[in-house]
Structures are given as structure tokens and as C-alpha cells.
Amino acid sequence: MKLIRFGLPGEEKPGVVTDAGMFDVSAFGEDYGERFLETGGLERLSAWWSQNAGNCPRVPDGVRLGSPLQRPSKIICIGLNYADHAKETGAAIPKEPIVFFKSTSSLVGPNDDLVIPRNSVKTDWEVELAVVIGKKASYVEEKDAMSYVAGYCLHNDYSEREFQLERGGQWVKGKSNDTFAPLGPWLATRDEVADVDNLRLWLTVNGKTMQDGSTSNLIFKVPFIVSYLSQFMTLLPGDVISTGTPAGVGLGMNPQVFLKAGDVIELGIDGLGTSKQKAIAWKA
């Protein structure tokens, strides 16, 4: 299944996407969050849909899409997980995954505006495959890891490089501004993605291609990442793991290129849809 949430910020309703379009499943009676996933919500929704699809209204054209998930307990990111991206930034290939957090308050819908933070001059883009956890995971073996995955989303891991790299401390400061985590358009359940290790991902700025890569080039693959993280923290249903970005970020260019108000960023991943953000300046 492909799950969406639609409507005004804070008032999103649950929906599904099929070949026939987008449909409102508010009558199912649950939003897509931790409780939904930990109680077998995907299976229950699938069974409910098979009985009630004909009674579900279409989602109106042009309606805003929110994040396909309610705010998760964690957004966990893996840094430098493509060799070409590590090379362009002058970093060594990691021997173990580089792990950092992104504030959950940065989560927005896939087509919401990107707000360039106050005093920012180095806001950058990163198209990424996001993995959504489907059940509580602690000390998971790699061979069992995929059974803990609910599905996948498109994610733009926006980064303010000065905050991230030049202000000391951890990367989280450059990753957590409001609007820095547009997720979606949908959550595609695991069965919707035939080969997660062979997905094209791309990003353009003002129509110019900046990133064009494949998940086949991930250094650390999805099962390893899930198992690895579960050794250090309990992963909860709905947690988002963003798996890293390929080459083509503004930081790695010569001269470097960063976003400014008015820029339009578009991105996509095979089977996970596309999203589009317009950069606007922060204002009080």
C-alpha cells in the first residue's frame, strides 16, 4: 500500500494512493503513527480497504499533502553513506555508520516551502531514501532486520552547512531547522519496493540536475543499518532512518552553491514519488 496524509498542517487526514488516484480513509478511524504501526495497522488497513474501498471518497485535487507519518519519536540519519559523496566533501569512507539525529520538529509535508533559517548563508540539499520502522526493534540480527521495516519514503535532508560544520559540536544544529525534513509524498510499504538496493534517486535546483544516483551505491545497506542502530537504541514503530545522500550537494561543488529565496528544489526516488519545495526567506 501507499499511505498519505492530507490537509492543513496539524489537521491531516489519512489516505491511500492506488492506480485509480488518492482516497480518503478517515472512516478507518486511525492516523498513521506509532500506535497504528505497533498494533498491526498496515494489515488492518489493508483488510479494511478490501471491504470498504468503494465507499471511500477521492482526495480533492490540489489538496496539500502532509508528512505520511505523524511526528515520529526519532529521525535518525546516516552520514557519508555514499562513497562519491564522501569524496566530494573531502571526508574519509566511514568504517562504521556515521549517526546523527534530526529534530522531529523539522518534519513537514513533501511540497511545503523550505524556510531558509535566520542568518543562514549555506543551506544545502540532500535527496535520501528514508526507511520507516514498523515494530519495536532492539538488538536485531542483520538477517532479521527487514522484518522490522514497514516501508520507505522520499526525504530531503536539508542542511545548513555553516551551522553543521563551522559552529562546533554535533551536526544536529545544521540539520534541525524548521522545514528541513520534507517527507513523502507517500509511505510505500515494503512489498511495494521490489529491490531497495537498486533505486534511482535524483534532485534538481531550478531545473538543473544536481544529484543523480542509485541506492546500489550505499556503503551500508538497509538491513545492516537497522541492525546496527538497534544495538545502540530501541527503534520504535514510525521511527525514520534517512540513509544518506549521493554526490551532488552544494557543499561539494567548486565553487560551492547554496540555496537562496526563490529557488525551486525538485526530487524523486523510483517508486516513492516526487516532491517539490520552494525556498523562502525566514521572517519573524
mmCIF file of C-alpha atoms in Angstrom:
data_model
loop_
_atom_site.group_PDB
_atom_site.id
_atom_site.type_symbol
_atom_site.label_atom_id
_atom_site.label_comp_id
_atom_site.label_asym_id
_atom_site.label_seq_id
_atom_site.Cartn_x
_atom_site.Cartn_y
_atom_site.Cartn_z
ATOM 1 C CA MET A 1 0.000 0.000 0.000
ATOM 2 C CA LYS A 2 0.921 3.637 -0.383
ATOM 3 C CA LEU A 3 -0.140 5.796 2.540
ATOM 4 C CA ILE A 4 -0.624 9.561 2.506
ATOM 5 C CA ARG A 5 -1.807 12.197 4.936
ATOM 6 C CA PHE A 6 -3.523 15.273 3.527
ATOM 7 C CA GLY A 7 -4.982 18.556 4.674
ATOM 8 C CA LEU A 8 -3.879 21.652 6.542
ATOM 9 C CA PRO A 9 -0.870 21.428 8.882
ATOM 10 C CA GLY A 10 -1.974 19.848 12.133
ATOM 11 C CA GLU A 11 -5.288 18.740 10.610
ATOM 12 C CA GLU A 12 -4.091 15.996 8.259
ATOM 13 C CA LYS A 13 -6.360 13.065 7.441
ATOM 14 C CA PRO A 14 -5.224 9.564 6.426
ATOM 15 C CA GLY A 15 -5.442 8.385 2.840
ATOM 16 C CA VAL A 16 -4.151 5.813 0.400
ATOM 17 C CA VAL A 17 -2.823 6.031 -3.148
ATOM 18 C CA THR A 18 -3.806 3.496 -5.815
ATOM 19 C CA ASP A 19 -3.580 3.376 -9.598
ATOM 20 C CA ALA A 20 -7.011 4.998 -9.603
ATOM 21 C CA GLY A 21 -5.902 8.000 -7.524
ATOM 22 C CA MET A 22 -5.857 9.194 -3.912
ATOM 23 C CA PHE A 23 -8.618 8.233 -1.492
ATOM 24 C CA ASP A 24 -9.682 9.428 1.947
ATOM 25 C CA VAL A 25 -9.687 6.622 4.536
ATOM 26 C CA SER A 26 -10.715 8.741 7.517
ATOM 27 C CA ALA A 27 -13.514 6.242 8.124
ATOM 28 C CA PHE A 28 -10.861 3.691 9.101
ATOM 29 C CA GLY A 29 -10.575 5.773 12.244
ATOM 30 C CA GLU A 30 -6.815 5.961 12.773
ATOM 31 C CA ASP A 31 -3.957 8.240 11.823
ATOM 32 C CA TYR A 32 -0.594 6.884 10.748
ATOM 33 C CA GLY A 33 1.669 6.994 13.764
ATOM 34 C CA GLU A 34 3.452 4.832 16.295
ATOM 35 C CA ARG A 35 0.280 3.286 17.737
ATOM 36 C CA PHE A 36 -1.063 2.456 14.270
ATOM 37 C CA LEU A 37 2.097 0.587 13.286
ATOM 38 C CA GLU A 38 2.707 -1.215 16.566
ATOM 39 C CA THR A 39 -0.832 -2.673 16.536
ATOM 40 C CA GLY A 40 -0.632 -4.179 13.057
ATOM 41 C CA GLY A 41 -2.182 -1.156 11.409
ATOM 42 C CA LEU A 42 -0.855 -1.890 7.947
ATOM 43 C CA GLU A 43 -2.500 -5.310 7.923
ATOM 44 C CA ARG A 44 -5.711 -3.989 9.461
ATOM 45 C CA LEU A 45 -5.902 -1.115 6.991
ATOM 46 C CA SER A 46 -5.318 -3.467 4.052
ATOM 47 C CA ALA A 47 -8.158 -5.726 5.203
ATOM 48 C CA TRP A 48 -10.432 -2.737 5.838
ATOM 49 C CA TRP A 49 -9.638 -1.266 2.414
ATOM 50 C CA SER A 50 -10.511 -4.506 0.655
ATOM 51 C CA GLN A 51 -14.004 -4.266 2.166
ATOM 52 C CA ASN A 52 -14.566 -0.513 2.034
ATOM 53 C CA ALA A 53 -12.654 0.886 -0.947
ATOM 54 C CA GLY A 54 -15.820 1.556 -2.888
ATOM 55 C CA ASN A 55 -17.157 3.834 -0.159
ATOM 56 C CA CYS A 56 -14.045 5.997 0.232
ATOM 57 C CA PRO A 57 -14.193 9.494 -1.269
ATOM 58 C CA ARG A 58 -11.452 10.778 -3.508
ATOM 59 C CA VAL A 59 -8.984 13.244 -2.094
ATOM 60 C CA PRO A 60 -9.707 16.607 -3.758
ATOM 61 C CA ASP A 61 -7.292 17.724 -6.451
ATOM 62 C CA GLY A 62 -4.712 20.229 -5.298
ATOM 63 C CA VAL A 63 -5.023 19.432 -1.603
ATOM 64 C CA ARG A 64 -1.880 19.810 0.488
ATOM 65 C CA LEU A 65 -0.041 16.614 1.391
ATOM 66 C CA GLY A 66 1.476 16.373 4.852
ATOM 67 C CA SER A 67 4.176 14.030 6.041
ATOM 68 C CA PRO A 68 2.843 10.479 5.509
ATOM 69 C CA LEU A 69 3.601 9.846 9.190
ATOM 70 C CA GLN A 70 2.635 11.619 12.359
ATOM 71 C CA ARG A 71 5.667 13.050 14.109
ATOM 72 C CA PRO A 72 7.899 10.051 14.904
ATOM 73 C CA SER A 73 9.836 9.519 18.102
ATOM 74 C CA LYS A 74 13.116 9.847 16.172
ATOM 75 C CA ILE A 75 14.568 10.914 12.837
ATOM 76 C CA ILE A 76 17.937 9.172 12.608
ATOM 77 C CA CYS A 77 20.321 9.998 9.779
ATOM 78 C CA ILE A 78 23.333 8.196 8.344
ATOM 79 C CA GLY A 79 26.100 10.479 7.131
ATOM 80 C CA LEU A 80 28.554 9.954 4.264
ATOM 81 C CA ASN A 81 26.884 6.698 3.208
ATOM 82 C CA TYR A 82 27.739 7.064 -0.493
ATOM 83 C CA ALA A 83 31.427 6.904 -1.422
ATOM 84 C CA ASP A 84 31.059 9.611 -4.088
ATOM 85 C CA HIS A 85 29.503 11.998 -1.555
ATOM 86 C CA ALA A 86 32.258 11.340 0.994
ATOM 87 C CA LYS A 87 34.838 12.044 -1.717
ATOM 88 C CA GLU A 88 33.239 15.324 -2.847
ATOM 89 C CA THR A 89 33.241 16.638 0.719
ATOM 90 C CA GLY A 90 36.831 15.552 1.384
ATOM 91 C CA ALA A 91 35.847 13.005 4.031
ATOM 92 C CA ALA A 92 37.199 9.503 4.536
ATOM 93 C CA ILE A 93 34.999 6.490 3.772
ATOM 94 C CA PRO A 94 33.405 5.598 7.138
ATOM 95 C CA LYS A 95 34.410 2.318 8.758
ATOM 96 C CA GLU A 96 31.120 2.313 10.677
ATOM 97 C CA PRO A 97 27.944 4.282 10.005
ATOM 98 C CA ILE A 98 28.051 7.948 10.991
ATOM 99 C CA VAL A 99 24.899 8.507 13.021
ATOM 100 C CA PHE A 100 23.222 11.791 13.879
ATOM 101 C CA PHE A 101 19.745 12.984 14.753
ATOM 102 C CA LYS A 102 17.452 15.456 13.080
ATOM 103 C CA SER A 103 14.875 17.214 15.231
ATOM 104 C CA THR A 104 11.367 15.876 14.690
ATOM 105 C CA SER A 105 10.129 19.492 14.628
ATOM 106 C CA SER A 106 11.814 19.824 11.210
ATOM 107 C CA LEU A 107 9.272 17.405 9.689
ATOM 108 C CA VAL A 108 6.934 18.866 7.046
ATOM 109 C CA GLY A 109 4.957 17.815 4.001
ATOM 110 C CA PRO A 110 6.670 16.941 0.731
ATOM 111 C CA ASN A 111 5.709 20.127 -1.092
ATOM 112 C CA ASP A 112 5.791 22.615 1.758
ATOM 113 C CA ASP A 113 8.063 25.639 1.443
ATOM 114 C CA LEU A 114 11.657 25.409 2.604
ATOM 115 C CA VAL A 115 12.313 28.236 5.052
ATOM 116 C CA ILE A 116 15.940 29.327 4.865
ATOM 117 C CA PRO A 117 16.909 29.880 8.515
ATOM 118 C CA ARG A 118 17.676 33.261 10.015
ATOM 119 C CA ASN A 119 21.329 34.176 9.384
ATOM 120 C CA SER A 120 21.816 31.234 7.028
ATOM 121 C CA VAL A 121 24.106 31.560 4.016
ATOM 122 C CA LYS A 122 24.823 27.855 3.416
ATOM 123 C CA THR A 123 21.509 25.988 3.187
ATOM 124 C CA ASP A 124 22.038 22.813 1.136
ATOM 125 C CA TRP A 125 20.015 19.901 -0.271
ATOM 126 C CA GLU A 126 20.303 16.100 0.087
ATOM 127 C CA VAL A 127 17.941 13.627 -1.597
ATOM 128 C CA GLU A 128 17.716 10.478 0.532
ATOM 129 C CA LEU A 129 15.924 7.157 0.888
ATOM 130 C CA ALA A 130 14.133 7.057 4.244
ATOM 131 C CA VAL A 131 13.314 3.785 5.984
ATOM 132 C CA VAL A 132 10.303 3.627 8.312
ATOM 133 C CA ILE A 133 10.384 1.176 11.219
ATOM 134 C CA GLY A 134 7.292 -0.995 11.611
ATOM 135 C CA LYS A 135 7.787 -2.627 15.007
ATOM 136 C CA LYS A 136 9.894 -2.213 18.120
ATOM 137 C CA ALA A 137 13.489 -3.200 17.367
ATOM 138 C CA SER A 138 16.257 -3.834 19.879
ATOM 139 C CA TYR A 139 19.402 -5.915 19.294
ATOM 140 C CA VAL A 140 18.161 -7.089 15.913
ATOM 141 C CA GLU A 141 20.250 -9.502 13.849
ATOM 142 C CA GLU A 142 21.028 -8.319 10.330
ATOM 143 C CA LYS A 143 19.376 -11.409 8.815
ATOM 144 C CA ASP A 144 16.112 -10.480 10.547
ATOM 145 C CA ALA A 145 16.288 -6.730 10.080
ATOM 146 C CA MET A 146 13.998 -6.346 7.086
ATOM 147 C CA SER A 147 11.072 -7.803 9.027
ATOM 148 C CA TYR A 148 11.231 -4.656 11.176
ATOM 149 C CA VAL A 149 10.836 -2.328 8.195
ATOM 150 C CA ALA A 150 7.339 -1.013 7.462
ATOM 151 C CA GLY A 151 8.281 0.786 4.267
ATOM 152 C CA TYR A 152 10.075 3.642 2.586
ATOM 153 C CA CYS A 153 9.735 7.355 1.845
ATOM 154 C CA LEU A 154 11.414 10.088 -0.146
ATOM 155 C CA HIS A 155 13.265 12.550 2.114
ATOM 156 C CA ASN A 156 15.179 15.776 1.527
ATOM 157 C CA ASP A 157 17.714 16.059 4.349
ATOM 158 C CA TYR A 158 18.199 19.816 4.211
ATOM 159 C CA SER A 159 21.383 21.016 5.896
ATOM 160 C CA GLU A 160 22.786 24.389 6.921
ATOM 161 C CA ARG A 161 26.487 23.745 6.391
ATOM 162 C CA GLU A 162 27.824 26.621 8.494
ATOM 163 C CA PHE A 163 25.676 25.555 11.444
ATOM 164 C CA GLN A 164 26.630 21.905 10.821
ATOM 165 C CA LEU A 165 30.379 22.158 10.231
ATOM 166 C CA GLU A 166 31.696 25.549 11.334
ATOM 167 C CA ARG A 167 29.991 26.166 14.670
ATOM 168 C CA GLY A 168 31.471 23.279 16.697
ATOM 169 C CA GLY A 169 29.613 20.444 18.350
ATOM 170 C CA GLN A 170 27.432 17.921 16.580
ATOM 171 C CA TRP A 171 25.831 18.011 13.132
ATOM 172 C CA VAL A 172 22.312 18.185 14.575
ATOM 173 C CA LYS A 173 22.472 22.012 14.680
ATOM 174 C CA GLY A 174 22.723 22.172 10.907
ATOM 175 C CA LYS A 175 20.033 19.583 10.303
ATOM 176 C CA SER A 176 17.118 20.552 12.512
ATOM 177 C CA ASN A 177 15.734 23.881 11.412
ATOM 178 C CA ASP A 178 12.005 24.091 10.758
ATOM 179 C CA THR A 179 11.032 22.662 7.333
ATOM 180 C CA PHE A 180 14.377 20.808 6.979
ATOM 181 C CA ALA A 181 12.713 17.360 6.695
ATOM 182 C CA PRO A 182 10.088 17.248 3.930
ATOM 183 C CA LEU A 183 8.934 13.623 3.843
ATOM 184 C CA GLY A 184 6.801 11.903 1.236
ATOM 185 C CA PRO A 185 4.600 12.176 -0.839
ATOM 186 C CA TRP A 186 3.762 8.727 0.484
ATOM 187 C CA LEU A 187 4.921 5.855 2.639
ATOM 188 C CA ALA A 188 5.309 2.843 0.351
ATOM 189 C CA THR A 189 5.054 -0.414 2.262
ATOM 190 C CA ARG A 190 7.946 -2.832 1.938
ATOM 191 C CA ASP A 191 6.139 -5.047 -0.580
ATOM 192 C CA GLU A 192 5.768 -2.084 -2.951
ATOM 193 C CA VAL A 193 9.548 -1.870 -3.465
ATOM 194 C CA ALA A 194 10.965 -4.874 -5.302
ATOM 195 C CA ASP A 195 14.651 -4.036 -4.812
ATOM 196 C CA VAL A 196 15.541 -1.341 -2.316
ATOM 197 C CA ASP A 197 19.200 -1.706 -3.334
ATOM 198 C CA ASN A 198 18.543 -0.569 -6.898
ATOM 199 C CA LEU A 199 16.519 2.647 -6.783
ATOM 200 C CA ARG A 200 17.399 5.769 -8.739
ATOM 201 C CA LEU A 201 17.317 8.970 -6.722
ATOM 202 C CA TRP A 202 17.687 12.445 -8.182
ATOM 203 C CA LEU A 203 17.391 16.136 -7.334
ATOM 204 C CA THR A 204 17.227 19.350 -9.348
ATOM 205 C CA VAL A 205 17.525 23.022 -8.394
ATOM 206 C CA ASN A 206 15.716 25.439 -10.701
ATOM 207 C CA GLY A 207 15.501 22.643 -13.269
ATOM 208 C CA LYS A 208 19.229 21.845 -13.252
ATOM 209 C CA THR A 209 20.176 18.306 -12.235
ATOM 210 C CA MET A 210 22.390 18.342 -9.152
ATOM 211 C CA GLN A 211 22.100 14.741 -7.901
ATOM 212 C CA ASP A 212 21.520 11.560 -9.897
ATOM 213 C CA GLY A 213 22.472 8.385 -8.058
ATOM 214 C CA SER A 214 21.391 4.904 -7.081
ATOM 215 C CA THR A 215 20.873 3.122 -3.792
ATOM 216 C CA SER A 216 23.058 0.380 -5.256
ATOM 217 C CA ASN A 217 25.961 2.591 -4.157
ATOM 218 C CA LEU A 218 25.039 2.709 -0.479
ATOM 219 C CA ILE A 219 28.089 1.813 1.623
ATOM 220 C CA PHE A 220 25.953 0.430 4.450
ATOM 221 C CA LYS A 221 22.775 -1.273 3.242
ATOM 222 C CA VAL A 222 19.347 -1.071 4.867
ATOM 223 C CA PRO A 223 19.452 -4.389 6.826
ATOM 224 C CA PHE A 224 22.863 -3.559 8.259
ATOM 225 C CA ILE A 225 21.780 -0.034 9.225
ATOM 226 C CA VAL A 226 18.644 -1.246 11.031
ATOM 227 C CA SER A 227 20.604 -3.932 12.879
ATOM 228 C CA TYR A 228 23.443 -1.537 13.686
ATOM 229 C CA LEU A 229 21.233 1.188 15.122
ATOM 230 C CA SER A 230 19.289 -1.334 17.197
ATOM 231 C CA GLN A 231 22.487 -2.169 19.084
ATOM 232 C CA PHE A 232 22.596 1.364 20.488
ATOM 233 C CA MET A 233 18.954 2.390 20.831
ATOM 234 C CA THR A 234 15.486 0.927 20.671
ATOM 235 C CA LEU A 235 13.831 1.735 17.373
ATOM 236 C CA LEU A 236 10.111 2.388 17.731
ATOM 237 C CA PRO A 237 7.321 1.994 15.170
ATOM 238 C CA GLY A 238 7.250 5.060 12.957
ATOM 239 C CA ASP A 239 10.888 5.970 13.512
ATOM 240 C CA VAL A 240 12.502 7.319 10.350
ATOM 241 C CA ILE A 241 16.017 6.360 9.281
ATOM 242 C CA SER A 242 17.435 8.501 6.477
ATOM 243 C CA THR A 243 20.134 6.508 4.734
ATOM 244 C CA GLY A 244 22.418 9.154 3.225
ATOM 245 C CA THR A 245 22.795 11.126 0.007
ATOM 246 C CA PRO A 246 24.773 10.620 -3.209
ATOM 247 C CA ALA A 247 27.191 13.143 -4.726
ATOM 248 C CA GLY A 248 25.953 16.477 -5.995
ATOM 249 C CA VAL A 249 25.338 18.579 -2.896
ATOM 250 C CA GLY A 250 26.155 22.272 -2.958
ATOM 251 C CA LEU A 251 28.883 21.846 -0.348
ATOM 252 C CA GLY A 252 30.847 19.609 -2.711
ATOM 253 C CA MET A 253 30.834 21.939 -5.712
ATOM 254 C CA ASN A 254 33.645 24.234 -6.802
ATOM 255 C CA PRO A 255 32.653 26.961 -6.281
ATOM 256 C CA GLN A 256 30.137 25.929 -3.656
ATOM 257 C CA VAL A 257 26.456 26.590 -4.364
ATOM 258 C CA PHE A 258 23.819 27.163 -1.708
ATOM 259 C CA LEU A 259 20.099 27.859 -1.779
ATOM 260 C CA LYS A 260 18.527 31.294 -1.807
ATOM 261 C CA ALA A 261 14.977 32.559 -1.592
ATOM 262 C CA GLY A 262 13.081 31.828 -4.780
ATOM 263 C CA ASP A 263 14.956 28.649 -5.666
ATOM 264 C CA VAL A 264 12.824 25.602 -6.528
ATOM 265 C CA ILE A 265 14.033 22.162 -5.493
ATOM 266 C CA GLU A 266 12.540 19.003 -7.002
ATOM 267 C CA LEU A 267 13.499 15.421 -6.159
ATOM 268 C CA GLY A 268 12.366 11.847 -6.516
ATOM 269 C CA ILE A 269 13.111 8.163 -5.986
ATOM 270 C CA ASP A 270 11.883 5.253 -8.110
ATOM 271 C CA GLY A 271 8.545 4.067 -6.717
ATOM 272 C CA LEU A 272 8.488 6.650 -3.933
ATOM 273 C CA GLY A 273 7.188 9.606 -5.892
ATOM 274 C CA THR A 274 8.463 13.138 -6.230
ATOM 275 C CA SER A 275 8.385 16.277 -4.121
ATOM 276 C CA LYS A 276 8.936 19.968 -4.718
ATOM 277 C CA GLN A 277 9.907 22.741 -2.349
ATOM 278 C CA LYS A 278 10.252 26.473 -2.927
ATOM 279 C CA ALA A 279 12.846 28.248 -0.808
ATOM 280 C CA ILE A 280 11.640 31.307 1.071
ATOM 281 C CA ALA A 281 13.414 33.611 3.477
ATOM 282 C CA TRP A 282 12.821 33.340 7.220
ATOM 283 C CA LYS A 283 10.766 36.136 8.720
ATOM 284 C CA ALA A 284 9.570 36.830 12.218
#
